[in-house]
CSV table of C-alpha atoms in Angstrom, one decimal:
chain,number,residue,atom,x,y,z
A,1389,MET,CA,0.0,0.0,0.0
A,1390,LEU,CA,1.5,3.3,-1.0
A,1391,LYS,CA,-0.3,5.3,1.6
A,1392,ASP,CA,-1.1,3.7,4.9
A,1393,ASN,CA,-4.0,5.9,5.9
A,1394,ILE,CA,-7.6,4.9,5.5
A,1395,VAL,CA,-10.9,6.8,5.8
A,1396,ILE,CA,-13.9,4.9,7.1
A,1397,VAL,CA,-17.3,6.4,6.6
A,1398,GLY,CA,-19.8,5.1,9.2
A,1399,CYS,CA,-19.1,3.9,12.7
A,1400,GLY,CA,-21.7,1.2,13.1
A,1401,ARG,CA,-20.8,-2.3,14.0
A,1402,LEU,CA,-18.8,-2.9,10.8
A,1403,GLY,CA,-17.2,0.5,10.7
A,1404,ALA,CA,-16.1,0.3,14.3
A,1405,ASN,CA,-14.9,-3.3,13.9
A,1406,LEU,CA,-12.9,-2.4,10.8
A,1407,ALA,CA,-11.5,0.8,12.4
A,1408,ASN,CA,-10.3,-1.2,15.5
A,1409,ALA,CA,-8.7,-3.9,13.3
A,1410,MET,CA,-7.0,-1.4,11.0
A,1411,SER,CA,-5.7,0.7,13.9
A,1412,ASP,CA,-4.4,-2.4,15.7
A,1413,ASP,CA,-2.7,-3.3,12.4
A,1414,GLY,CA,-0.7,0.0,12.6
A,1415,LYS,CA,-2.6,1.9,10.0
A,1416,SER,CA,-3.6,5.6,10.3
A,1417,VAL,CA,-7.4,5.6,10.5
A,1418,VAL,CA,-10.0,8.4,10.3
A,1419,VAL,CA,-13.6,7.4,11.1
A,1420,ILE,CA,-16.5,9.7,10.1
A,1421,ASP,CA,-20.0,9.4,11.6
A,1422,SER,CA,-22.8,12.0,12.0
A,1423,ASN,CA,-23.6,10.7,15.5
A,1424,LYS,CA,-20.7,11.1,18.0
A,1425,GLU,CA,-22.3,8.4,20.2
A,1426,SER,CA,-21.3,5.9,17.5
A,1427,PHE,CA,-17.7,6.3,18.4
A,1428,ARG,CA,-18.3,4.6,21.7
A,1429,LYS,CA,-18.1,1.3,19.8
A,1430,LEU,CA,-14.4,1.9,19.1
A,1431,SER,CA,-12.1,0.0,21.4
A,1432,PRO,CA,-9.9,1.6,24.1
A,1433,SER,CA,-6.9,0.7,22.0
A,1434,TYR,CA,-8.1,2.6,18.9
A,1435,GLY,CA,-5.4,5.0,18.0
A,1436,GLY,CA,-7.0,6.8,15.0
A,1437,LEU,CA,-9.1,10.0,14.6
A,1438,THR,CA,-12.8,10.5,14.7
A,1439,ILE,CA,-14.8,13.2,12.9
A,1440,THR,CA,-18.4,14.0,13.7
A,1441,GLY,CA,-20.2,15.1,10.6
A,1442,ASP,CA,-22.1,14.2,7.5
A,1443,ALA,CA,-19.7,12.6,5.0
A,1444,MET,CA,-21.9,13.9,2.1
A,1445,GLU,CA,-20.5,17.4,2.9
A,1446,LEU,CA,-17.2,18.2,1.2
A,1447,SER,CA,-16.0,20.2,4.2
A,1448,VAL,CA,-16.2,17.0,6.3
A,1449,LEU,CA,-14.3,14.9,3.7
A,1450,ALA,CA,-11.7,17.7,3.5
A,1451,GLU,CA,-11.3,17.7,7.3
A,1452,ALA,CA,-10.6,13.9,7.0
A,1453,GLU,CA,-8.0,14.8,4.4
A,1454,ILE,CA,-9.6,12.3,2.1
A,1455,GLU,CA,-7.5,13.5,-0.8
A,1456,ASN,CA,-4.4,11.8,0.8
A,1457,ALA,CA,-6.1,8.6,1.7
A,1458,GLY,CA,-4.8,5.3,0.5
A,1459,ALA,CA,-8.2,3.8,0.8
A,1460,VAL,CA,-11.8,4.9,1.5
A,1461,VAL,CA,-14.4,2.4,2.9
A,1462,THR,CA,-18.1,3.5,3.1
A,1463,VAL,CA,-20.1,1.4,5.6
A,1464,THR,CA,-22.9,3.6,6.8
A,1465,ASN,CA,-26.3,1.9,7.3
A,1466,ASN,CA,-27.6,3.7,4.1
A,1467,ASP,CA,-26.8,2.2,0.7
A,1468,ASN,CA,-27.4,5.5,-1.0
A,1469,THR,CA,-24.9,7.3,1.2
A,1470,ASN,CA,-22.4,4.6,0.7
A,1471,ILE,CA,-22.8,4.9,-3.1
A,1472,MET,CA,-22.6,8.7,-3.2
A,1473,VAL,CA,-19.6,9.0,-0.9
A,1474,ALA,CA,-17.8,6.2,-2.7
A,1475,GLN,CA,-18.3,8.0,-6.0
A,1476,LEU,CA,-17.1,11.2,-4.6
A,1477,ALA,CA,-13.9,9.5,-3.3
A,1478,LYS,CA,-13.4,7.9,-6.7
A,1479,GLU,CA,-14.3,10.6,-9.1
A,1480,LEU,CA,-13.5,13.8,-7.2
A,1481,PHE,CA,-10.7,12.8,-5.0
A,1482,HIS,CA,-9.2,10.1,-7.3
A,1483,ILE,CA,-8.8,7.5,-4.6
A,1484,ASN,CA,-7.9,4.2,-6.3
A,1485,GLU,CA,-9.1,1.9,-3.5
A,1486,VAL,CA,-12.7,2.4,-2.6
A,1487,VAL,CA,-14.8,-0.3,-1.0
A,1488,ALA,CA,-18.5,0.1,-0.2
A,1489,ARG,CA,-20.8,-2.0,1.8
A,1490,LEU,CA,-24.2,-2.5,0.3
A,1491,TYR,CA,-27.2,-4.3,1.9
A,1492,ASP,CA,-29.0,-4.7,-1.3
A,1493,PRO,CA,-27.1,-7.2,-3.5
A,1494,ASP,CA,-29.1,-6.2,-6.6
A,1495,ARG,CA,-27.4,-2.8,-6.6
A,1496,GLU,CA,-23.9,-4.3,-6.9
A,1497,CYS,CA,-23.8,-3.6,-10.7
A,1498,VAL,CA,-24.2,0.1,-10.1
A,1499,TYR,CA,-21.1,0.3,-8.1
A,1500,GLN,CA,-19.0,-1.9,-10.3
A,1501,GLU,CA,-19.6,0.4,-13.2
A,1502,PHE,CA,-17.8,3.1,-11.3
A,1503,GLY,CA,-14.8,0.8,-10.4
A,1504,ILE,CA,-15.9,0.6,-6.8
A,1505,ARG,CA,-15.5,-2.7,-5.0
A,1506,THR,CA,-18.4,-3.8,-3.0
A,1507,ILE,CA,-19.2,-6.2,-0.2
A,1508,CYS,CA,-22.6,-7.5,0.7
A,1509,PRO,CA,-23.0,-9.0,4.2
A,1510,ALA,CA,-26.0,-11.2,3.1
A,1511,VAL,CA,-23.9,-12.7,0.3
A,1512,LEU,CA,-20.9,-13.2,2.5
A,1513,SER,CA,-22.9,-14.8,5.3
A,1514,THR,CA,-24.7,-17.1,2.9
A,1515,LYS,CA,-21.4,-18.4,1.6
A,1516,GLU,CA,-20.1,-18.8,5.1
A,1517,ILE,CA,-23.2,-20.8,6.3
A,1518,ASP,CA,-22.9,-22.9,3.1
A,1519,LYS,CA,-19.3,-23.6,4.0
A,1520,LEU,CA,-20.2,-24.6,7.6
A,1521,LEU,CA,-22.9,-26.9,6.4
A,1522,ASP,CA,-20.6,-28.4,3.7
A,1523,VAL,CA,-18.1,-29.2,6.3
A,1524,TRP,CA,-20.7,-31.1,8.2
A,1525,ASP,CA,-21.4,-33.2,5.1
A,1526,GLY,CA,-18.1,-35.0,5.6
A,1527,ASP,CA,-17.3,-34.3,9.3
A,1528,GLU,CA,-19.7,-35.1,12.1
A,1529,ALA,CA,-17.4,-34.0,14.8
A,1530,VAL,CA,-19.2,-31.1,16.4
B,875,MET,CA,-25.5,-34.5,4.9
B,876,LEU,CA,-27.7,-37.3,6.1
B,877,LYS,CA,-30.9,-35.3,5.9
B,878,ASP,CA,-31.2,-32.9,3.1
B,879,ASN,CA,-33.8,-30.6,4.6
B,880,ILE,CA,-33.1,-27.4,6.3
B,881,VAL,CA,-35.1,-25.1,8.5
B,882,ILE,CA,-34.4,-21.3,8.2
B,883,VAL,CA,-35.7,-19.0,10.9
B,884,GLY,CA,-36.1,-15.4,9.7
B,885,CYS,CA,-36.7,-14.3,6.1
B,886,GLY,CA,-34.7,-11.0,6.0
B,887,ARG,CA,-32.1,-10.4,3.4
B,888,LEU,CA,-29.8,-13.2,4.7
B,889,GLY,CA,-32.6,-15.7,5.3
B,890,ALA,CA,-34.1,-15.1,1.9
B,891,ASN,CA,-30.7,-15.2,0.2
B,892,LEU,CA,-29.9,-18.4,1.9
B,893,ALA,CA,-33.2,-20.0,1.3
B,894,ASN,CA,-32.9,-19.2,-2.4
B,895,ALA,CA,-29.4,-20.6,-2.6
B,896,MET,CA,-30.3,-23.8,-0.8
B,897,SER,CA,-33.4,-24.3,-2.8
B,898,ASP,CA,-31.6,-23.8,-6.0
B,899,ASP,CA,-29.0,-26.3,-4.7
B,900,GLY,CA,-31.8,-29.0,-4.6
B,901,LYS,CA,-32.3,-29.0,-0.8
B,902,SER,CA,-35.7,-29.1,0.9
B,903,VAL,CA,-36.1,-25.8,2.6
B,904,VAL,CA,-38.7,-24.4,5.1
B,905,VAL,CA,-38.5,-20.8,6.0
B,906,ILE,CA,-40.3,-19.4,9.1
B,907,ASP,CA,-41.0,-15.7,9.6
B,908,SER,CA,-43.6,-13.9,11.7
B,909,ASN,CA,-44.3,-11.4,8.9
B,910,LYS,CA,-45.6,-13.0,5.7
B,911,GLU,CA,-44.6,-9.9,3.7
B,912,SER,CA,-41.0,-11.1,4.3
B,913,PHE,CA,-41.5,-14.0,1.9
B,914,ARG,CA,-41.7,-11.6,-1.0
B,915,LYS,CA,-37.9,-11.5,-0.9
B,916,LEU,CA,-37.8,-15.2,-2.0
B,917,SER,CA,-37.0,-15.6,-5.7
B,918,PRO,CA,-39.6,-16.9,-8.1
B,919,SER,CA,-37.6,-20.1,-8.4
B,920,TYR,CA,-37.8,-20.8,-4.7
B,921,GLY,CA,-39.2,-24.4,-4.4
B,922,GLY,CA,-39.4,-24.7,-0.6
B,923,LEU,CA,-42.1,-24.0,2.0
B,924,THR,CA,-42.9,-20.9,4.0
B,925,ILE,CA,-44.5,-20.8,7.4
B,926,THR,CA,-45.9,-17.6,8.9
B,927,GLY,CA,-45.4,-17.7,12.7
B,928,ASP,CA,-43.3,-17.0,15.7
B,929,ALA,CA,-40.4,-19.5,15.8
B,930,MET,CA,-40.3,-19.2,19.6
B,931,GLU,CA,-43.6,-21.1,19.7
B,932,LEU,CA,-43.1,-24.9,19.7
B,933,SER,CA,-46.3,-25.4,17.5
B,934,VAL,CA,-44.6,-23.4,14.8
B,935,LEU,CA,-41.4,-25.4,15.0
B,936,ALA,CA,-43.5,-28.6,15.0
B,937,GLU,CA,-45.3,-27.4,11.8
B,938,ALA,CA,-41.9,-27.0,10.2
B,939,GLU,CA,-41.1,-30.6,11.2
B,940,ILE,CA,-37.9,-29.3,12.8
B,941,GLU,CA,-37.3,-32.7,14.5
B,942,ASN,CA,-36.5,-34.1,11.1
B,943,ALA,CA,-34.3,-31.3,9.9
B,944,GLY,CA,-30.7,-31.9,8.9
B,945,ALA,CA,-29.8,-28.4,9.8
B,946,VAL,CA,-31.4,-25.4,11.5
B,947,VAL,CA,-30.2,-21.8,10.7
B,948,THR,CA,-31.5,-18.9,12.8
B,949,VAL,CA,-31.1,-15.5,11.1
B,950,THR,CA,-33.8,-13.2,12.4
B,951,ASN,CA,-32.9,-9.6,13.1
B,952,ASN,CA,-32.9,-10.3,16.8
B,953,ASP,CA,-29.9,-11.9,18.5
B,954,ASN,CA,-31.9,-13.1,21.4
B,955,THR,CA,-34.4,-14.9,19.2
B,956,ASN,CA,-31.6,-16.5,17.3
B,957,ILE,CA,-30.0,-17.7,20.5
B,958,MET,CA,-33.2,-19.1,21.9
B,959,VAL,CA,-34.4,-20.9,18.8
B,960,ALA,CA,-30.9,-22.3,18.2
B,961,GLN,CA,-30.9,-23.7,21.7
B,962,LEU,CA,-34.3,-25.2,21.3
B,963,ALA,CA,-33.2,-26.9,18.1
B,964,LYS,CA,-30.0,-28.2,19.7
B,965,GLU,CA,-31.3,-29.2,23.2
B,966,LEU,CA,-34.9,-30.1,22.6
B,967,PHE,CA,-34.9,-31.4,19.1
B,968,HIS,CA,-31.4,-32.7,19.1
B,969,ILE,CA,-30.4,-31.2,15.7
B,970,ASN,CA,-26.6,-31.6,15.3
B,971,GLU,CA,-26.1,-28.8,12.8
B,972,VAL,CA,-27.3,-25.5,14.1
B,973,VAL,CA,-25.9,-22.1,12.8
B,974,ALA,CA,-27.0,-18.8,14.3
B,975,ARG,CA,-26.3,-15.3,13.0
B,976,LEU,CA,-25.4,-12.8,15.6
B,977,TYR,CA,-24.9,-9.1,15.2
B,978,ASP,CA,-23.0,-8.7,18.4
B,979,PRO,CA,-19.7,-10.4,18.2
B,980,ASP,CA,-19.2,-10.3,22.0
B,981,ARG,CA,-22.0,-12.8,22.5
B,982,GLU,CA,-20.3,-15.5,20.4
B,983,CYS,CA,-19.0,-17.3,23.5
B,984,VAL,CA,-22.5,-17.8,24.8
B,985,TYR,CA,-23.4,-19.8,21.7
B,986,GLN,CA,-20.2,-21.8,21.5
B,987,GLU,CA,-20.9,-23.2,25.0
B,988,PHE,CA,-24.0,-24.8,23.6
B,989,GLY,CA,-22.2,-26.2,20.6
B,990,ILE,CA,-23.9,-23.8,18.2
B,991,ARG,CA,-21.9,-22.4,15.3
B,992,THR,CA,-22.2,-18.7,14.8
B,993,ILE,CA,-21.6,-16.2,12.0
B,994,CYS,CA,-21.2,-12.5,12.6
B,995,PRO,CA,-21.6,-10.3,9.5
B,996,ALA,CA,-19.4,-7.5,10.9
B,997,VAL,CA,-16.5,-9.9,11.5
B,998,LEU,CA,-17.0,-11.5,8.1
B,999,SER,CA,-17.2,-8.2,6.3
B,1000,THR,CA,-14.1,-6.9,8.1
B,1001,LYS,CA,-12.1,-9.9,6.9
B,1002,GLU,CA,-13.4,-9.4,3.4
B,1003,ILE,CA,-12.5,-5.7,3.3
B,1004,ASP,CA,-9.1,-6.5,4.8
B,1005,LYS,CA,-8.6,-9.1,2.0
B,1006,LEU,CA,-9.6,-6.6,-0.7
B,1007,LEU,CA,-7.2,-4.0,0.6
B,1008,ASP,CA,-4.4,-6.6,1.0
B,1009,VAL,CA,-4.8,-7.5,-2.7
B,1010,TRP,CA,-4.3,-3.8,-3.5
B,1011,ASP,CA,-1.0,-3.9,-1.6
B,1012,GLY,CA,0.5,-6.1,-4.3
B,1013,ASP,CA,-1.8,-5.5,-7.2
B,1014,GLU,CA,-2.6,-2.0,-8.5
B,1015,ALA,CA,-4.7,-3.3,-11.4
B,1016,VAL,CA,-8.1,-1.9,-10.7
């Protein structure tokens, strides 16, 4: 990774989990959330920054120094916000690595048109459950 | 898998996605949800059964013939419900293969004590994002 700093938009369960993991991994992390209560989900060992604000506002993205980010990850609870901010990061700030979480798997094609990588929890979880049940096909040791 | 039938509790995004995948895979699927509108998320090709009812009621689980299930997967939007129904499946109906989705990763230990496998979307998604960003470490071809 050329730049070791990452901007995470949304500090829900996934955003906080990711921020903690990246921070523990020695990366410079900035998390943005419109509700400052959300930051309570960050672990005591979290060493990054937090910014309270709406990531749809350019001033907030500027405060996070998004233009210098090595990666931007959008994981608010709103698919539309995740799409919009991911597009801003890609098109306006020319961030190469943009990952967006989307709840609705049918919208994945929208993102990919813009070169944005997506993850869909329902799809990931389905694969994981399928894997757990496949293991049980051959292995009854529970 | 000795028995090829699966009971899925909760027809949200994950439940529906899983039901569709398992049904397409040729398994006998029963999905339980307290809100019959939820079943609209099932695909037109879904070949399983749907039961409208509260899976915390034994009569509903009996209607789903849970005692004959090869696997039970609890994926409602409520971690407590998922724990309770998973425990019922394991302890009362002696189902070997029980998988529960939990939003709160801190509760994972509770399940494992009961021999219930768990998946946590935030943990899975964090791993996946980490993987996507790791790829970018060595491969700039986006």
